Coordinates of C-alpha atoms in Angstrom, one line a residue:
X1 CA 103.2 124.9 150.0
X2 CA 101.8 127.5 148.4
X3 CA 100.2 131.0 149.8
X4 CA 96.7 129.7 149.8
X5 CA 97.1 126.6 151.6
X6 CA 99.3 128.3 154.5
X7 CA 95.8 130.8 154.7
X8 CA 93.2 128.1 154.8
X9 CA 95.7 126.1 157.0
X10 CA 95.1 128.9 159.7
X11 CA 91.5 129.0 159.4
X12 CA 90.8 127.8 162.6
X13 CA 91.4 124.7 164.6
X14 CA 89.5 121.1 163.9
X15 CA 87.1 119.6 166.5
X16 CA 87.6 119.0 169.8
X17 CA 90.1 117.3 170.8
X18 CA 90.4 115.3 167.5
X19 CA 93.5 117.9 166.9
X20 CA 96.2 115.1 165.9
X21 CA 93.5 112.7 164.7
X22 CA 92.2 115.3 162.2
X23 CA 94.6 116.9 161.4
X24 CA 96.9 113.1 159.9
X25 CA 93.6 112.2 158.2
X26 CA 92.6 115.2 156.6
X27 CA 95.1 117.6 156.3
X28 CA 93.7 120.7 157.9
X29 CA 94.1 122.3 161.1
X30 CA 97.4 123.0 162.7
X31 CA 99.2 120.9 159.9
X32 CA 101.2 124.2 159.0
X33 CA 101.8 125.4 162.7
X34 CA 102.4 122.5 165.0
X35 CA 105.0 120.1 165.6
X36 CA 105.3 116.9 163.6
X37 CA 104.7 115.4 167.5
X38 CA 101.3 116.6 167.6
X39 CA 100.4 115.9 164.2
X40 CA 100.9 111.9 164.9
X41 CA 99.8 112.5 168.4
X42 CA 97.3 110.2 167.6
X43 CA 99.7 107.7 166.5
X44 CA 102.6 108.4 169.1
X45 CA 100.9 108.6 172.3
X46 CA 99.4 106.7 174.7
X47 CA 96.4 108.8 176.2
X48 CA 95.0 108.1 179.4
X49 CA 92.2 105.7 179.4
X50 CA 89.5 107.5 181.1
X51 CA 89.0 111.2 180.4
X52 CA 88.4 113.6 182.8
X53 CA 88.5 117.3 182.1
X54 CA 88.8 120.3 183.8
X55 CA 88.8 124.0 182.7
X56 CA 90.8 126.7 184.8
X57 CA 88.8 128.6 187.8
X58 CA 87.5 132.3 186.6
X59 CA 90.3 134.6 187.9
X60 CA 87.3 137.0 188.7
X61 CA 85.7 138.4 192.0
X62 CA 82.2 137.2 190.4
X63 CA 80.9 133.5 189.3
X64 CA 80.1 133.0 186.0
X65 CA 76.1 132.2 185.9
X66 CA 75.4 130.4 182.2
X67 CA 71.6 130.4 179.5
X68 CA 71.6 128.4 176.8
X69 CA 68.8 130.4 174.2
X70 CA 67.8 129.2 170.9
X71 CA 67.5 131.6 168.6
X72 CA 66.0 132.1 164.6
X73 CA 66.1 134.4 162.3
X74 CA 63.2 134.6 160.0
X75 CA 64.2 137.0 157.9
X76 CA 67.9 135.0 156.2
X77 CA 67.6 131.7 155.1
X78 CA 70.5 129.2 156.5
X79 CA 73.0 129.9 154.0
X80 CA 74.7 126.7 154.3
X81 CA 71.3 123.9 154.1
X82 CA 68.2 126.6 152.7
X83 CA 66.5 123.2 152.8
X84 CA 66.4 123.6 156.7
X85 CA 64.6 127.0 156.8
X86 CA 65.4 130.6 158.7
X87 CA 68.9 130.5 160.6
X88 CA 69.0 129.0 163.7
X89 CA 71.2 129.7 166.0
X90 CA 72.6 128.4 169.6
X91 CA 74.2 130.9 172.2
X92 CA 75.6 130.6 175.5
X93 CA 75.0 133.4 177.5
X94 CA 77.4 133.9 180.3
X95 CA 76.8 136.7 182.6
X96 CA 78.2 138.0 186.6
X97 CA 76.8 135.7 189.0
X98 CA 76.8 135.4 193.1
X99 CA 78.5 132.8 194.1
X100 CA 77.6 129.5 195.4
X101 CA 74.2 129.7 193.1
X102 CA 73.2 127.9 190.7
X103 CA 73.6 124.4 189.1
X104 CA 77.2 123.2 187.8
X105 CA 76.9 123.6 184.0
X106 CA 77.5 120.7 181.4
X107 CA 80.5 121.4 179.2
X108 CA 77.9 120.6 175.8
X109 CA 75.3 118.3 175.3
X110 CA 75.5 114.8 174.9
X111 CA 75.0 114.7 171.3
X112 CA 77.5 118.1 170.6
X113 CA 79.8 115.7 172.5
X114 CA 79.0 112.9 170.1
X115 CA 79.9 115.0 167.0
X116 CA 83.1 116.2 168.2
X117 CA 84.1 112.4 168.9
X118 CA 83.0 111.8 166.0
X119 CA 84.0 114.5 163.7
X120 CA 87.4 113.7 165.2
X121 CA 87.7 110.5 164.6
X122 CA 89.1 110.3 167.7
X123 CA 89.6 106.3 168.5
X124 CA 88.1 104.4 171.0
X125 CA 91.9 104.0 173.2
X126 CA 91.7 107.6 173.6
X127 CA 89.5 107.5 176.3
X128 CA 87.4 110.4 175.5
X129 CA 83.7 110.0 175.2
X130 CA 80.5 111.7 174.5
X131 CA 79.4 110.9 178.4
X132 CA 83.0 112.2 180.2
X133 CA 83.6 114.9 176.9
X134 CA 80.2 116.7 178.3
X135 CA 81.2 116.4 181.6
X136 CA 84.2 118.5 181.5
X137 CA 84.0 120.8 184.7
X138 CA 83.8 124.6 183.2
X139 CA 82.8 126.3 186.7
X140 CA 80.0 127.8 185.1
X141 CA 76.5 127.6 186.6
X142 CA 73.2 127.3 185.3
X143 CA 70.4 129.7 186.8
X144 CA 72.8 130.9 188.6
X145 CA 71.6 134.5 190.7
X146 CA 73.2 137.4 188.2
X147 CA 75.2 140.3 189.8
X148 CA 72.6 143.4 190.0
X149 CA 73.6 146.2 187.3
X150 CA 74.6 146.4 183.5
X151 CA 77.5 145.1 182.0
X152 CA 79.6 145.3 178.4
X153 CA 78.4 142.3 176.1
X154 CA 81.1 140.4 174.9
X155 CA 80.8 137.8 171.4
X156 CA 82.5 135.1 171.2
X157 CA 83.1 133.1 167.5
X158 CA 85.3 130.0 167.9
X159 CA 86.9 129.0 164.7
X160 CA 86.2 126.9 161.8
X161 CA 85.3 123.3 162.8
X162 CA 85.3 124.2 166.2
X163 CA 81.5 124.3 169.0
X164 CA 81.6 127.1 170.6
X165 CA 82.1 125.8 173.7
X166 CA 86.1 125.6 172.8
X167 CA 85.8 128.9 173.9
X168 CA 84.5 128.5 177.7
X169 CA 86.7 128.9 179.4
X170 CA 87.6 132.7 178.5
X171 CA 83.6 133.2 178.3
X172 CA 84.0 132.1 182.2
X173 CA 86.7 134.2 183.0
X174 CA 84.6 137.6 181.5
X175 CA 82.2 137.3 183.1
X176 CA 84.2 136.8 186.2
X177 CA 85.2 140.0 186.0
X178 CA 82.2 142.0 185.0
X179 CA 80.9 141.2 181.4
X180 CA 77.6 139.7 179.6
X181 CA 79.0 136.7 177.0
X182 CA 77.7 135.8 174.3
X183 CA 79.6 132.3 172.9
X184 CA 78.3 131.8 169.3
X185 CA 77.4 128.2 167.6
X186 CA 77.4 128.8 163.7
X187 CA 75.0 125.8 162.8
X188 CA 76.0 123.7 159.8
X189 CA 79.9 124.9 160.4
X190 CA 81.1 122.6 163.4
X191 CA 81.1 119.5 164.5
X192 CA 77.7 120.2 165.3
X193 CA 75.1 122.5 167.6
X194 CA 71.9 121.0 169.5
X195 CA 69.2 123.8 168.2
X196 CA 66.0 124.4 169.9
X197 CA 64.2 121.1 168.5
X198 CA 66.9 118.8 170.0
X199 CA 68.7 118.2 166.5
X200 CA 72.2 118.5 166.3
X201 CA 73.5 118.6 162.6
X202 CA 77.0 118.4 161.3
X203 CA 79.2 120.5 159.7
X204 CA 77.4 120.8 155.8
X205 CA 80.4 123.0 154.8
X206 CA 83.5 121.5 156.4
X207 CA 84.6 119.2 153.6
X208 CA 84.0 121.8 150.6
X209 CA 87.8 122.0 149.1
X210 CA 86.2 125.6 147.4
X211 CA 84.9 127.4 150.0
X212 CA 84.8 131.0 150.4
X213 CA 85.9 131.9 153.8
X214 CA 85.3 135.6 152.9
X215 CA 82.0 134.8 152.4
X216 CA 82.0 132.1 155.9
X217 CA 83.2 135.3 158.1
X218 CA 80.8 137.7 156.0
X219 CA 78.2 135.1 157.2
X220 CA 79.0 135.1 160.7
X221 CA 78.9 139.0 161.2
X222 CA 75.3 138.7 160.0
X223 CA 75.1 135.8 162.9
X224 CA 76.3 138.0 165.5
X225 CA 74.7 141.1 164.5
X226 CA 71.3 139.2 165.0
X227 CA 72.6 138.2 168.5
X228 CA 73.1 141.1 169.3
X229 CA 69.7 142.6 168.2
X230 CA 68.2 139.9 170.1
X231 CA 69.7 140.6 173.5
X232 CA 69.8 144.6 173.3
X233 CA 66.1 144.3 172.4
X234 CA 64.0 143.3 175.6
X235 CA 64.2 139.9 177.3
X236 CA 61.7 138.3 175.1
X237 CA 65.7 136.1 173.6
X238 CA 67.3 136.1 176.8
X239 CA 66.0 136.3 180.0
X240 CA 68.6 138.2 182.0
X241 CA 68.8 140.7 178.8
X242 CA 68.7 143.7 181.5
X243 CA 72.2 143.1 182.3
X244 CA 73.3 144.2 179.2
X245 CA 74.7 147.3 178.2
X246 CA 73.9 147.8 174.7
X247 CA 75.8 150.9 174.6
X248 CA 79.4 149.1 175.2
X249 CA 79.8 146.0 172.9
X250 CA 83.1 144.2 172.1
X251 CA 83.7 141.1 169.6
X252 CA 86.5 138.6 170.3
X253 CA 87.1 135.4 167.6
X254 CA 89.4 132.1 167.6
X255 CA 90.5 132.0 164.0
X256 CA 88.0 132.2 161.7
X257 CA 86.3 134.2 164.4
X258 CA 88.9 136.8 164.5
X259 CA 88.2 137.0 161.2
X260 CA 84.5 137.6 161.6
X261 CA 85.1 139.9 164.3
X262 CA 86.3 142.1 161.9
X263 CA 84.2 141.5 159.3
X264 CA 81.6 142.2 162.1
X265 CA 83.3 145.6 163.1
X266 CA 83.2 146.8 159.5
X267 CA 79.3 145.5 159.4
X268 CA 78.5 146.5 162.6
X269 CA 79.1 150.2 164.5
X270 CA 77.4 149.0 167.3
X271 CA 80.6 146.7 168.0
X272 CA 82.6 149.1 169.7
X273 CA 85.8 147.2 170.0
X274 CA 87.5 143.7 168.3
X275 CA 90.1 141.2 168.8
X276 CA 91.8 138.4 166.6
X277 CA 92.9 135.3 168.2
X278 CA 95.2 133.6 165.8
X279 CA 93.5 134.0 163.2
X280 CA 93.7 134.9 159.3
X281 CA 91.6 138.0 157.8
X282 CA 89.1 137.1 155.3
X283 CA 89.5 139.8 153.9
X284 CA 92.1 141.9 155.5
X285 CA 90.6 145.2 156.1
X286 CA 91.1 147.9 153.9
X287 CA 92.0 152.0 155.3
X288 CA 89.1 153.4 156.9
X289 CA 86.7 150.2 156.9
X290 CA 87.8 149.8 161.5
X291 CA 89.0 152.9 162.8
X292 CA 87.5 151.8 166.5
X293 CA 90.0 149.8 169.2
X294 CA 91.3 146.3 168.0
X295 CA 93.6 143.5 169.4
X296 CA 95.5 141.2 167.3
X297 CA 97.1 138.2 169.4
X298 CA 98.7 135.3 167.9
X299 CA 101.2 132.4 168.0
X300 CA 104.8 134.1 167.4
X301 CA 105.4 130.8 165.1
X302 CA 102.5 132.6 162.9
X303 CA 102.2 135.9 163.5
X304 CA 106.1 137.2 163.7
X305 CA 108.1 138.6 161.3
X306 CA 108.9 134.8 159.4
X307 CA 105.3 133.7 160.4
X308 CA 103.4 131.7 157.6
X309 CA 100.2 134.7 158.6
X310 CA 102.8 137.7 159.1
X311 CA 102.5 139.5 155.9
X312 CA 98.3 139.7 156.3
X313 CA 98.6 140.8 159.5
X314 CA 100.9 143.5 158.3
X315 CA 98.5 144.6 155.8
X316 CA 95.8 144.1 158.3
X317 CA 97.5 146.7 160.8
X318 CA 98.3 149.3 158.7
X319 CA 94.4 149.5 157.9
X320 CA 93.6 149.9 161.4
X321 CA 93.0 153.3 162.2
X322 CA 92.1 153.2 166.2
X323 CA 93.9 152.3 169.0
X324 CA 95.7 149.3 168.5
X325 CA 97.8 145.9 169.4
X326 CA 100.2 143.5 167.7
X327 CA 101.1 140.9 170.0
X328 CA 102.5 137.4 169.7
X329 CA 102.7 134.7 172.3
X330 CA 106.4 132.8 172.2
X331 CA 105.9 129.2 172.2
X332 CA 101.7 129.0 171.4
X333 CA 100.3 126.8 169.0
X334 CA 96.6 127.8 167.2
X335 CA 94.9 126.3 170.0
X336 CA 97.2 127.6 172.8
X337 CA 94.5 130.4 172.9
X338 CA 91.1 128.2 173.6
X339 CA 90.5 125.0 175.6
X340 CA 92.0 122.7 173.4
X341 CA 95.5 122.5 174.2
X342 CA 94.5 121.8 178.1
X343 CA 92.0 119.5 177.2
X344 CA 94.6 117.5 174.7
X345 CA 96.6 117.8 177.7
X346 CA 94.5 116.4 180.1
X347 CA 93.2 113.6 177.9
X348 CA 97.3 112.4 177.6
X349 CA 98.2 114.1 174.0
X350 CA 101.5 115.9 173.6
X351 CA 100.7 119.9 173.2
X352 CA 102.7 122.6 172.4
X353 CA 105.9 124.5 174.0
X354 CA 104.0 126.8 175.6
X355 CA 102.1 124.7 178.4
X356 CA 98.2 124.7 178.0
X357 CA 97.7 126.9 181.3
X358 CA 100.1 129.8 180.4
X359 CA 97.7 129.6 176.7
X360 CA 95.1 130.4 178.9
X361 CA 95.6 132.6 181.5
X362 CA 97.5 134.9 178.6
X363 CA 94.2 134.7 177.0
X364 CA 92.1 135.1 179.6
X365 CA 94.4 138.2 180.8
X366 CA 95.0 140.6 178.0
X367 CA 91.2 139.9 176.3
X368 CA 90.3 141.4 179.5
X369 CA 92.7 144.4 179.9
X370 CA 91.9 145.2 176.1
X371 CA 87.9 145.2 176.9
X372 CA 88.7 146.7 180.1
X373 CA 90.1 149.3 178.5
X374 CA 88.1 150.3 175.8
X375 CA 84.6 149.7 177.0
X376 CA 84.8 150.3 180.7
X377 CA 87.7 153.0 180.4
X378 CA 89.7 151.2 182.9
X379 CA 93.2 151.6 181.5
X380 CA 95.4 148.2 181.6
X381 CA 99.0 149.1 181.6
X382 CA 99.4 145.4 180.8
X383 CA 98.9 146.7 177.4
X384 CA 101.4 149.1 177.8
X385 CA 104.8 147.3 177.0
X386 CA 106.4 143.8 177.6
X387 CA 105.6 142.9 181.2
X388 CA 108.0 140.5 183.4
X389 CA 104.8 139.0 184.4
X390 CA 104.3 136.9 181.4
X391 CA 107.9 136.7 178.9
X392 CA 106.1 135.2 176.5
X393 CA 103.9 137.9 175.1
X394 CA 105.8 139.9 172.5
X395 CA 104.9 143.5 171.8
X396 CA 104.9 143.8 168.0
X397 CA 103.6 147.1 167.3

């Protein structure tokens, strides 16, 4: 397999729960990094007939409140479907809330769930339906009463082809530890985001074999800067924007979302700290472009010496000029850093050697520790070196 194919395959996971079906059908996603047992899970496994998904509860002292907001950038035509007019975005705002307030938030709309099931080519025998996928237990609460005060803002960007909800468990955990989180859906880049007009357009670029991922990462940087503009200039875009400390902003992304985190930091100095979760850089930063804190957290199979993406990360590491960490996780696969492995397991599919529960715990702990240290000034010993509590986590540098 050539280098270009390797890099493309590590851009992002396929749409939610369609990992096995989509990989065998399209050759994208995790074929380069996933054991054959997972690649062929649709054919080999016998999933449960009734899927009931539950994400882990947040680990912090606060509850997670949730609002879904719809934003339109009137200054910018949609980059993928210009005929649709100005760029429209759907963003889930997750915030520190008072426990016991609000009502349980759905994982996604029915239309988004239908798009995910269709995009992933899941057979009816999987037991995964739009109804039960949209009803995954999130531990987030619509309309929950916010905790008073101001909190750092963390923007999250998902993988190419994956809807924003695949980072929900990370978003709720950050909110429970005193953050406001903006979970950005990048319209036309995944299985579907329900827009303000009620439409849920499918992916417009997923079948483009000549897609320039540098351009996609740069476009996402524009999305993110616009979202930051909207939630740091009064409460017109979001009723609770007063919760945001506009001087403390970070960004994390999975796969192509990780590349977007780097691209955003290069373009927007307001983003003070960034995290790349198992993503190829598009392009790798050059010396002097990123001099603020950056965390690279990825699967050892991809990003330890000998891994398919090691050279790209080594190039990025050499260019980073601020506080930086490069951690890899033994036994993880590309989706261990999202909700996907956990939901696959709950649907009866085989997953990575690392248990999905551990993948969620590790991602939450290290991302939170990094932002605690870089945005709140709270020293996190967890980042100082290997820990017996997390033996899977290897400090590359």
